[in-house]
mmCIF file of C-alpha atoms and ligand atoms in Angstrom:
data_model
loop_
_atom_site.group_PDB
_atom_site.id
_atom_site.type_symbol
_atom_site.label_atom_id
_atom_site.label_comp_id
_atom_site.label_asym_id
_atom_site.label_seq_id
_atom_site.Cartn_x
_atom_site.Cartn_y
_atom_site.Cartn_z
ATOM 1 C CA UNK A 9 110.755 81.313 99.709
ATOM 2 C CA UNK A 10 110.618 82.982 103.122
ATOM 3 C CA UNK A 11 111.877 86.564 103.140
ATOM 4 C CA UNK A 12 112.518 89.110 105.843
ATOM 5 C CA UNK A 13 111.642 92.630 104.665
ATOM 6 C CA UNK A 14 112.887 95.837 106.306
ATOM 7 C CA UNK A 15 111.480 99.330 105.704
ATOM 8 C CA UNK A 16 113.002 102.503 107.185
ATOM 9 C CA UNK A 17 112.607 105.224 104.537
ATOM 10 C CA UNK A 18 110.806 107.796 106.686
ATOM 11 C CA UNK A 19 109.280 107.681 110.151
ATOM 12 C CA UNK A 20 108.095 104.082 110.506
ATOM 13 C CA UNK A 21 110.472 101.256 111.398
ATOM 14 C CA UNK A 22 108.997 98.069 110.022
ATOM 15 C CA UNK A 23 109.954 94.422 109.564
ATOM 16 C CA UNK A 24 107.911 91.630 108.012
ATOM 17 C CA UNK A 25 108.127 87.921 107.292
ATOM 18 C CA UNK A 26 106.484 87.024 103.990
ATOM 19 C CA UNK A 27 106.288 83.626 102.284
ATOM 20 C CA UNK A 28 106.425 83.394 98.495
ATOM 21 C CA UNK A 29 105.831 87.138 98.079
ATOM 22 C CA UNK A 30 102.158 86.667 99.028
ATOM 23 C CA UNK A 31 101.570 85.258 102.504
ATOM 24 C CA UNK A 32 102.210 87.819 105.263
ATOM 25 C CA UNK A 33 103.275 85.965 108.415
ATOM 26 C CA UNK A 34 104.004 89.163 110.331
ATOM 27 C CA UNK A 35 104.268 92.893 109.596
ATOM 28 C CA UNK A 36 105.494 94.809 112.647
ATOM 29 C CA UNK A 37 105.579 98.606 112.615
ATOM 30 C CA UNK A 38 107.124 100.946 115.170
ATOM 31 C CA UNK A 39 105.856 104.454 114.542
ATOM 32 C CA UNK A 40 107.857 107.571 115.419
ATOM 33 C CA UNK A 41 104.853 109.865 115.086
ATOM 34 C CA UNK A 42 105.053 110.976 118.736
ATOM 35 C CA UNK A 43 108.732 111.937 118.342
ATOM 36 C CA UNK A 44 108.142 114.127 115.272
ATOM 37 C CA UNK A 45 104.742 115.530 116.338
ATOM 38 C CA UNK A 46 106.600 117.818 118.775
ATOM 39 C CA UNK A 47 108.318 119.472 115.785
ATOM 40 C CA UNK A 48 105.343 119.518 113.396
ATOM 41 C CA UNK A 49 107.116 117.312 110.848
ATOM 42 C CA UNK A 50 109.739 114.593 110.434
ATOM 43 C CA UNK A 51 113.188 115.563 111.762
ATOM 44 C CA UNK A 52 115.612 113.488 109.633
ATOM 45 C CA UNK A 53 118.303 112.935 112.245
ATOM 46 C CA UNK A 54 115.786 111.891 114.884
ATOM 47 C CA UNK A 55 114.208 109.506 112.376
ATOM 48 C CA UNK A 56 117.568 107.821 111.710
ATOM 49 C CA UNK A 57 118.350 107.562 115.416
ATOM 50 C CA UNK A 58 114.934 106.040 116.133
ATOM 51 C CA UNK A 59 115.414 103.453 113.363
ATOM 52 C CA UNK A 60 118.755 102.544 114.949
ATOM 53 C CA UNK A 61 117.096 101.951 118.316
ATOM 54 C CA UNK A 62 113.902 100.306 117.101
ATOM 55 C CA UNK A 63 115.216 98.258 114.165
ATOM 56 C CA UNK A 64 116.572 95.201 116.038
ATOM 57 C CA UNK A 65 113.526 95.062 118.302
ATOM 58 C CA UNK A 66 111.096 95.261 115.387
ATOM 59 C CA UNK A 67 112.883 92.431 113.547
ATOM 60 C CA UNK A 68 112.786 90.343 116.728
ATOM 61 C CA UNK A 69 109.045 91.041 117.104
ATOM 62 C CA UNK A 70 108.390 90.164 113.461
ATOM 63 C CA UNK A 71 110.188 86.813 113.891
ATOM 64 C CA UNK A 72 108.318 86.039 117.102
ATOM 65 C CA UNK A 73 104.955 87.016 115.659
ATOM 66 C CA UNK A 74 105.555 84.765 112.646
ATOM 67 C CA UNK A 75 106.948 81.900 114.762
ATOM 68 C CA UNK A 76 110.078 81.878 112.596
ATOM 69 C CA UNK A 77 113.761 81.614 113.591
ATOM 70 C CA UNK A 78 116.259 83.909 111.900
ATOM 71 C CA UNK A 79 118.091 80.887 110.441
ATOM 72 C CA UNK A 80 114.915 79.939 108.519
ATOM 73 C CA UNK A 81 114.961 83.213 106.549
ATOM 74 C CA UNK A 82 115.946 82.599 102.902
ATOM 75 C CA UNK A 83 116.352 86.170 101.654
ATOM 76 C CA UNK A 84 116.400 89.768 102.859
ATOM 77 C CA UNK A 85 114.527 92.595 101.117
ATOM 78 C CA UNK A 86 115.093 96.219 102.049
ATOM 79 C CA UNK A 87 113.978 99.679 100.906
ATOM 80 C CA UNK A 88 116.890 101.151 98.959
ATOM 81 C CA UNK A 89 115.134 104.480 98.319
ATOM 82 C CA UNK A 90 113.724 107.021 97.885
ATOM 83 C CA UNK A 91 113.495 108.543 101.344
ATOM 84 C CA UNK A 92 115.487 110.249 104.079
ATOM 85 C CA UNK A 93 119.089 109.246 103.508
ATOM 86 C CA UNK A 94 120.037 108.694 107.151
ATOM 87 C CA UNK A 95 116.883 106.673 107.763
ATOM 88 C CA UNK A 96 117.487 104.520 104.669
ATOM 89 C CA UNK A 97 121.119 103.856 105.605
ATOM 90 C CA UNK A 98 120.129 102.464 108.999
ATOM 91 C CA UNK A 99 117.672 99.936 107.504
ATOM 92 C CA UNK A 100 120.085 99.038 104.727
ATOM 93 C CA UNK A 101 122.935 98.391 107.174
ATOM 94 C CA UNK A 102 120.698 96.223 109.310
ATOM 95 C CA UNK A 103 119.532 94.240 106.271
ATOM 96 C CA UNK A 104 123.116 93.743 105.106
ATOM 97 C CA UNK A 105 124.195 92.503 108.542
ATOM 98 C CA UNK A 106 121.384 89.953 108.648
ATOM 99 C CA UNK A 107 121.995 88.780 105.053
ATOM 100 C CA UNK A 108 125.757 88.488 105.648
ATOM 101 C CA UNK A 109 125.432 86.624 108.939
ATOM 102 C CA UNK A 110 122.818 84.238 107.541
ATOM 103 C CA UNK A 111 124.585 83.837 104.169
ATOM 104 C CA UNK A 112 121.310 84.596 102.367
ATOM 105 C CA UNK A 113 120.746 86.847 99.335
ATOM 106 C CA UNK A 114 119.860 90.523 99.697
ATOM 107 C CA UNK A 115 117.890 92.774 97.356
ATOM 108 C CA UNK A 116 117.101 96.492 97.631
ATOM 109 C CA UNK A 117 113.756 97.603 96.207
ATOM 110 C CA UNK A 118 112.000 100.891 95.515
ATOM 111 C CA UNK A 119 109.680 102.240 98.214
ATOM 112 C CA UNK A 120 106.926 103.191 95.735
ATOM 113 C CA UNK A 121 107.238 99.824 94.012
ATOM 114 C CA UNK A 122 106.381 98.412 97.430
ATOM 115 C CA UNK A 123 103.318 100.640 97.779
ATOM 116 C CA UNK A 124 101.833 99.938 94.344
ATOM 117 C CA UNK A 125 102.355 96.164 94.548
ATOM 118 C CA UNK A 126 100.972 95.934 98.116
ATOM 119 C CA UNK A 127 97.466 94.836 96.973
ATOM 120 C CA UNK A 128 99.015 91.638 95.575
ATOM 121 C CA UNK A 129 99.514 90.516 99.177
ATOM 122 C CA UNK A 130 95.745 90.365 99.535
ATOM 123 C CA UNK A 131 94.334 89.481 96.123
ATOM 124 C CA UNK A 132 95.203 88.693 92.536
ATOM 125 C CA UNK A 133 95.543 91.841 90.429
ATOM 126 C CA UNK A 134 96.274 91.145 86.781
ATOM 127 C CA UNK A 135 98.776 93.281 84.859
ATOM 128 C CA UNK A 136 98.630 95.762 83.238
ATOM 129 C CA UNK A 137 97.093 98.278 85.627
ATOM 130 C CA UNK A 138 97.224 101.975 86.372
ATOM 131 C CA UNK A 139 98.723 102.854 89.752
ATOM 132 C CA UNK A 140 98.142 106.055 91.675
ATOM 133 C CA UNK A 141 100.855 106.329 94.330
ATOM 134 C CA UNK A 142 99.623 108.946 96.748
ATOM 135 C CA UNK A 143 101.563 109.554 99.942
ATOM 136 C CA UNK A 144 103.447 112.208 101.907
ATOM 137 C CA UNK A 145 106.172 112.338 99.269
ATOM 138 C CA UNK A 146 104.481 111.171 96.065
ATOM 139 C CA UNK A 147 101.473 111.809 93.859
ATOM 140 C CA UNK A 148 102.428 109.837 90.779
ATOM 141 C CA UNK A 149 100.542 107.914 88.106
ATOM 142 C CA UNK A 150 102.242 104.873 86.582
ATOM 143 C CA UNK A 151 101.331 102.344 83.989
ATOM 144 C CA UNK A 152 102.370 98.993 85.491
ATOM 145 C CA UNK A 153 102.944 96.204 82.965
ATOM 146 C CA UNK A 154 104.561 93.812 85.421
ATOM 147 C CA UNK A 155 106.950 93.795 88.359
ATOM 148 C CA UNK A 156 109.831 96.110 87.400
ATOM 149 C CA UNK A 157 107.922 97.465 84.372
ATOM 150 C CA UNK A 158 106.722 100.945 85.247
ATOM 151 C CA UNK A 159 105.989 103.933 83.004
ATOM 152 C CA UNK A 160 105.430 107.356 84.535
ATOM 153 C CA UNK A 161 102.269 108.998 83.147
ATOM 154 C CA UNK A 162 102.036 112.024 85.415
ATOM 155 C CA UNK A 163 103.096 113.452 88.751
ATOM 156 C CA UNK A 164 102.639 116.406 91.037
ATOM 157 C CA UNK A 165 104.460 119.533 89.969
ATOM 158 C CA UNK A 166 104.687 120.815 93.550
ATOM 159 C CA UNK A 167 103.351 119.341 96.808
ATOM 160 C CA UNK A 168 102.378 115.700 97.182
ATOM 161 C CA UNK A 169 98.730 115.236 98.184
ATOM 162 C CA UNK A 170 99.716 113.911 101.636
ATOM 163 C CA UNK A 171 101.999 116.893 102.127
ATOM 164 C CA UNK A 172 99.059 119.212 101.332
ATOM 165 C CA UNK A 173 96.880 117.357 103.877
ATOM 166 C CA UNK A 174 99.629 117.699 106.506
ATOM 167 C CA UNK A 175 100.259 121.395 105.782
ATOM 168 C CA UNK A 176 96.557 122.307 105.848
ATOM 169 C CA UNK A 177 96.174 120.400 109.126
ATOM 170 C CA UNK A 178 99.082 122.370 110.570
ATOM 171 C CA UNK A 179 97.547 125.696 109.416
ATOM 172 C CA UNK A 180 94.333 124.701 111.196
ATOM 173 C CA UNK A 181 96.221 124.051 114.424
ATOM 174 C CA UNK A 182 95.893 120.266 114.190
ATOM 175 C CA UNK A 183 98.767 117.920 115.039
ATOM 176 C CA UNK A 184 101.201 116.103 112.759
ATOM 177 C CA UNK A 185 100.601 114.106 110.611
ATOM 178 C CA UNK A 186 97.276 115.693 109.785
ATOM 179 C CA UNK A 187 95.845 113.612 106.932
ATOM 180 C CA UNK A 188 93.906 111.221 109.137
ATOM 181 C CA UNK A 189 92.630 114.096 111.332
ATOM 182 C CA UNK A 190 91.308 116.049 108.331
ATOM 183 C CA UNK A 191 89.638 112.834 107.149
ATOM 184 C CA UNK A 192 87.951 112.390 110.540
ATOM 185 C CA UNK A 193 86.828 116.027 110.855
ATOM 186 C CA UNK A 194 85.557 116.122 107.271
ATOM 187 C CA UNK A 195 82.954 113.450 108.030
ATOM 188 C CA UNK A 196 80.776 116.055 109.787
ATOM 189 C CA UNK A 197 81.514 118.893 107.366
ATOM 190 C CA UNK A 198 79.855 120.404 104.310
ATOM 191 C CA UNK A 199 81.946 119.860 101.147
ATOM 192 C CA UNK A 200 80.390 122.948 99.531
ATOM 193 C CA UNK A 201 81.098 125.384 102.382
ATOM 194 C CA UNK A 202 84.295 126.698 100.769
ATOM 195 C CA UNK A 203 84.918 126.939 97.050
ATOM 196 C CA UNK A 204 88.528 125.757 96.805
ATOM 197 C CA UNK A 205 90.188 125.441 93.364
ATOM 198 C CA UNK A 206 90.662 122.137 91.480
ATOM 199 C CA UNK A 207 94.132 122.837 89.994
ATOM 200 C CA UNK A 208 94.987 121.323 86.608
ATOM 201 C CA UNK A 209 91.742 119.351 86.543
ATOM 202 C CA UNK A 210 90.913 120.381 83.003
ATOM 203 C CA UNK A 211 94.418 120.286 81.542
ATOM 204 C CA UNK A 212 94.962 117.512 78.988
ATOM 205 C CA UNK A 213 97.861 115.904 80.884
ATOM 206 C CA UNK A 214 98.100 113.672 83.932
ATOM 207 C CA UNK A 215 100.054 115.990 86.204
ATOM 208 C CA UNK A 216 98.812 117.393 89.492
ATOM 209 C CA UNK A 217 99.338 120.515 91.582
ATOM 210 C CA UNK A 218 98.240 120.902 95.197
ATOM 211 C CA UNK A 219 100.015 124.019 96.393
ATOM 212 C CA UNK A 220 97.216 126.252 94.997
ATOM 213 C CA UNK A 221 94.552 124.509 97.110
ATOM 214 C CA UNK A 222 96.805 124.862 100.142
ATOM 215 C CA UNK A 223 97.264 128.605 99.458
ATOM 216 C CA UNK A 224 93.498 129.017 99.010
ATOM 217 C CA UNK A 225 92.995 127.467 102.460
ATOM 218 C CA UNK A 226 95.584 129.853 103.924
ATOM 219 C CA UNK A 227 93.807 132.838 102.314
ATOM 220 C CA UNK A 228 90.452 131.668 103.723
ATOM 221 C CA UNK A 229 92.012 131.333 107.178
ATOM 222 C CA UNK A 230 93.574 134.799 107.006
ATOM 223 C CA UNK A 231 90.226 136.283 105.989
ATOM 224 C CA UNK A 232 88.601 134.703 109.049
ATOM 225 C CA UNK A 233 91.292 136.022 111.374
ATOM 226 C CA UNK A 234 90.822 133.193 113.907
ATOM 227 C CA UNK A 235 91.427 129.474 113.736
ATOM 228 C CA UNK A 236 88.247 127.598 112.838
ATOM 229 C CA UNK A 237 86.694 125.308 115.439
ATOM 230 C CA UNK A 238 83.696 123.008 115.626
ATOM 231 C CA UNK A 239 81.480 122.913 112.544
ATOM 232 C CA UNK A 240 83.570 125.626 110.807
ATOM 233 C CA UNK A 241 86.646 123.446 111.063
ATOM 234 C CA UNK A 242 84.681 120.436 109.826
ATOM 235 C CA UNK A 243 83.403 122.456 106.828
ATOM 236 C CA UNK A 244 86.892 123.638 105.935
ATOM 237 C CA UNK A 245 88.311 120.107 106.232
ATOM 238 C CA UNK A 246 85.499 118.660 104.111
ATOM 239 C CA UNK A 247 85.808 121.350 101.406
ATOM 240 C CA UNK A 248 89.599 120.993 101.189
ATOM 241 C CA UNK A 249 89.438 117.204 101.126
ATOM 242 C CA UNK A 250 86.755 117.256 98.435
ATOM 243 C CA UNK A 251 88.918 119.472 96.191
ATOM 244 C CA UNK A 252 91.906 117.092 96.519
ATOM 245 C CA UNK A 253 89.776 113.973 96.072
ATOM 246 C CA UNK A 254 88.024 115.331 92.989
ATOM 247 C CA UNK A 255 91.316 116.122 91.240
ATOM 248 C CA UNK A 256 92.894 112.788 92.179
ATOM 249 C CA UNK A 257 89.952 110.642 91.144
ATOM 250 C CA UNK A 258 88.989 112.422 87.910
ATOM 251 C CA UNK A 259 92.530 112.627 86.566
ATOM 252 C CA UNK A 260 93.262 109.022 87.479
ATOM 253 C CA UNK A 261 90.179 107.748 85.660
ATOM 254 C CA UNK A 262 91.057 109.904 82.656
ATOM 255 C CA UNK A 263 94.593 108.477 82.612
ATOM 256 C CA UNK A 264 93.190 104.928 82.791
ATOM 257 C CA UNK A 265 90.862 105.589 79.879
ATOM 258 C CA UNK A 266 93.556 107.272 77.757
ATOM 259 C CA UNK A 267 95.879 104.321 78.315
ATOM 260 C CA UNK A 268 93.277 101.623 77.736
ATOM 261 C CA UNK A 269 93.551 100.335 81.318
ATOM 262 C CA UNK A 270 90.541 98.929 83.142
ATOM 263 C CA UNK A 271 92.239 98.244 86.494
ATOM 264 C CA UNK A 272 93.397 100.933 88.926
ATOM 265 C CA UNK A 273 95.475 100.448 92.068
ATOM 266 C CA UNK A 274 95.423 103.283 94.601
ATOM 267 C CA UNK A 275 98.268 103.000 97.114
ATOM 268 C CA UNK A 276 100.275 104.967 99.701
ATOM 269 C CA UNK A 277 99.271 106.612 102.972
ATOM 270 C CA UNK A 278 96.630 108.923 101.446
ATOM 271 C CA UNK A 279 94.868 105.829 100.049
ATOM 272 C CA UNK A 280 93.592 105.413 103.642
ATOM 273 C CA UNK A 281 91.401 108.487 103.099
ATOM 274 C CA UNK A 282 87.769 107.500 103.436
ATOM 275 C CA UNK A 283 86.383 110.053 100.965
ATOM 276 C CA UNK A 284 89.009 109.097 98.359
ATOM 277 C CA UNK A 285 88.029 105.433 98.736
ATOM 278 C CA UNK A 286 84.315 106.266 98.484
ATOM 279 C CA UNK A 287 84.726 108.468 95.414
ATOM 280 C CA UNK A 288 86.971 105.963 93.606
ATOM 281 C CA UNK A 289 84.471 103.185 94.337
ATOM 282 C CA UNK A 290 81.571 105.314 93.092
ATOM 283 C CA UNK A 291 83.333 106.196 89.825
ATOM 284 C CA UNK A 292 84.430 102.575 89.414
ATOM 285 C CA UNK A 293 80.830 101.415 89.581
ATOM 286 C CA UNK A 294 79.873 104.008 86.943
ATOM 287 C CA UNK A 295 82.782 103.256 84.579
ATOM 288 C CA UNK A 296 83.132 99.490 84.903
ATOM 289 C CA UNK A 297 86.781 99.909 85.899
ATOM 290 C CA UNK A 298 88.119 97.762 88.734
ATOM 291 C CA UNK A 299 89.617 99.850 91.557
ATOM 292 C CA UNK A 300 91.820 98.107 94.110
ATOM 293 C CA UNK A 301 92.916 99.532 97.462
ATOM 294 C CA UNK A 302 95.235 97.759 99.876
ATOM 295 C CA UNK A 303 93.739 97.452 103.358
ATOM 296 C CA UNK A 304 94.719 100.511 105.484
ATOM 297 C CA UNK A 305 97.616 98.729 107.248
ATOM 298 C CA UNK A 306 99.181 97.991 103.862
ATOM 299 C CA UNK A 307 98.573 101.560 102.564
ATOM 300 C CA UNK A 308 100.787 103.282 105.114
ATOM 301 C CA UNK A 309 104.520 102.550 105.240
ATOM 302 C CA UNK A 310 105.159 98.912 106.120
ATOM 303 C CA UNK A 311 107.761 96.270 105.296
ATOM 304 C CA UNK A 312 105.472 93.508 103.986
ATOM 305 C CA UNK A 313 104.702 95.531 100.860
ATOM 306 C CA UNK A 314 108.371 95.272 99.800
ATOM 307 C CA UNK A 315 108.216 91.489 99.664
ATOM 308 C CA UNK A 316 106.136 91.265 96.475
ATOM 309 C CA UNK A 317 108.878 92.733 94.273
ATOM 310 C CA UNK A 318 111.681 91.431 96.524
ATOM 311 C CA UNK A 319 110.538 87.826 96.287
ATOM 312 C CA UNK A 320 110.169 88.155 92.495
ATOM 313 C CA UNK A 321 113.685 89.580 92.031
ATOM 314 C CA UNK A 322 115.328 87.069 94.383
ATOM 315 C CA UNK A 323 113.671 84.155 92.559
ATOM 316 C CA UNK A 324 115.122 85.470 89.283
ATOM 317 C CA UNK A 325 118.552 85.531 90.897
ATOM 318 C CA UNK A 326 118.618 89.309 90.967
ATOM 319 C CA UNK A 327 120.507 90.085 94.169
ATOM 320 C CA UNK A 328 122.559 92.978 95.491
ATOM 321 C CA UNK A 329 125.981 92.600 97.007
ATOM 322 C CA UNK A 330 127.026 94.068 100.324
ATOM 323 C CA UNK A 331 128.253 97.280 98.691
ATOM 324 C CA UNK A 332 124.621 98.268 97.964
ATOM 325 C CA UNK A 333 124.054 101.950 98.713
ATOM 326 C CA UNK A 334 120.877 103.919 99.481
ATOM 327 C CA UNK A 335 119.291 106.441 97.076
ATOM 328 C CA UNK A 336 117.529 109.437 98.645
ATOM 329 C CA UNK A 337 116.097 110.298 95.244
ATOM 330 C CA UNK A 338 115.418 107.492 92.772
ATOM 331 C CA UNK A 339 112.676 107.740 90.095
ATOM 332 C CA UNK A 340 110.629 104.532 89.944
ATOM 333 C CA UNK A 341 110.776 104.374 86.163
ATOM 334 C CA UNK A 342 114.579 104.433 86.345
ATOM 335 C CA UNK A 343 114.624 101.767 89.067
ATOM 336 C CA UNK A 344 112.405 99.567 86.877
ATOM 337 C CA UNK A 345 114.717 100.038 83.901
ATOM 338 C CA UNK A 346 117.700 99.071 86.053
ATOM 339 C CA UNK A 347 115.937 95.944 87.312
ATOM 340 C CA UNK A 348 114.822 94.991 83.778
ATOM 341 C CA UNK A 349 118.344 95.450 82.400
ATOM 342 C CA UNK A 350 119.795 93.304 85.155
ATOM 343 C CA UNK A 351 117.089 90.657 84.677
ATOM 344 C CA UNK A 352 117.914 90.721 80.942
ATOM 345 C CA UNK A 353 121.577 90.011 81.730
ATOM 346 C CA UNK A 354 120.432 87.101 83.907
ATOM 347 C CA UNK A 355 118.324 85.812 80.994
ATOM 348 C CA UNK A 356 115.055 86.527 82.905
HETATM 349 O O1 KG4 B 27 102.847 106.292 102.528
HETATM 350 P P1 KG4 B 27 102.980 107.035 103.807
HETATM 351 O O2 KG4 B 27 102.690 106.295 105.099
HETATM 352 O O3 KG4 B 27 104.424 107.665 103.947
HETATM 353 C C1 KG4 B 27 105.090 108.197 102.834
HETATM 354 O O4 KG4 B 27 105.720 107.404 102.088
HETATM 355 O O5 KG4 B 27 104.934 109.429 102.658
HETATM 356 O O6 KG4 B 27 102.025 108.335 103.701
HETATM 357 C C2 KG4 B 27 101.940 109.276 104.743
HETATM 358 C C3 KG4 B 27 100.965 110.359 104.321
HETATM 359 C C4 KG4 B 27 100.933 111.527 105.286
HETATM 360 O O7 KG4 B 27 101.004 112.722 104.536
HETATM 361 C C5 KG4 B 27 99.566 111.377 105.950
HETATM 362 O O8 KG4 B 27 99.006 112.598 106.402
HETATM 363 C C6 KG4 B 27 98.752 110.770 104.843
HETATM 364 O O9 KG4 B 27 99.624 109.829 104.245
HETATM 365 N N1 KG4 B 27 97.538 110.109 105.338
HETATM 366 C C7 KG4 B 27 96.283 110.517 105.016
HETATM 367 C C8 KG4 B 27 95.396 109.660 105.716
HETATM 368 N N2 KG4 B 27 96.141 108.762 106.422
HETATM 369 C C9 KG4 B 27 97.456 109.055 106.174
HETATM 370 N N3 KG4 B 27 95.857 111.513 104.223
HETATM 371 C C10 KG4 B 27 94.520 111.677 104.090
HETATM 372 N N4 KG4 B 27 93.603 110.908 104.747
HETATM 373 C C11 KG4 B 27 93.993 109.895 105.555
HETATM 374 N N5 KG4 B 27 93.081 109.137 106.169
HETATM 375 ZN ZN1 ZN B 28 105.366 105.491 101.730
#
């Protein structure tokens, strides 16, 4: 089956053509980073307006890149939520229009479901596995027993890890989004220069908290009185990043062990972080666990990642009608239960 996937939950407009939920023929992304950088964060109305302008062009580019005509598309997959409501509604409306005009089925999937199944576009990953979804909006651990079968094991109680990266970058006078810049600066820094806390590391649960590390950075900056530059900035970036990476990796491995899982998927924008990838790989070698990262293009927001679940649901006959609405807030576990119940009704 050849599906067109559309993603518009935040500040990337993306469209992809994917065959059989595995073969990515194209995965076009139009980033709005420059628009929002002026404001130091995503401005929801501007995001929606940019999706409206860029959406048709991005779909056209995805078709051209794949060498596919619109009338060859057999199904449309779209992010239903969670995300910015205006941004989601634009992508959803576009997907509905295309599905209606082409008389092909439509299905709305969960954004985080897309992220954690993204590695399946590049390699076989057997179920069950533990998934760490780590992005600008999420830091969640799930047990994944199959497509649509997700159990929440832990989550951040305050900021998402990506949000902490972005806020610390902003405090240091770096641009938005700051995660990749901290990553780059940290390469030349000393991870032991600042002693930032490792919140909740030793608690016997799988929840996270990142606002304390962020506050510790703010306190260190206030004590200095001036913004750090050069090697000072690199040291601060490296020390902050190390604190976040240590908490993420240690707790994830502990959750895998406690749940008898020997495969770990790390997905979402923060999964691009080089130190996080290094540390996960190092601990994997020590523990015998398999750790899987999508390639960087499939870690950040993109439409192709939606096609894994979308293709699966469409094949089972699980489709949405044209009254489908967007969900700004939509827990993945709940989405999975809804999909499973509907599959059950279909006899799947
Ligand atoms: O998954 P994503 O593209 O969008 C959301 O669904 O949130 O993730 C974006 C987040 C941003 O917070 C960004 O700063 C962070 O991922 N990020 C990184 C890196 N690249 C992107 N954080 C740390 N290191 C990176 N290399
Ligand atoms: Zn995302």
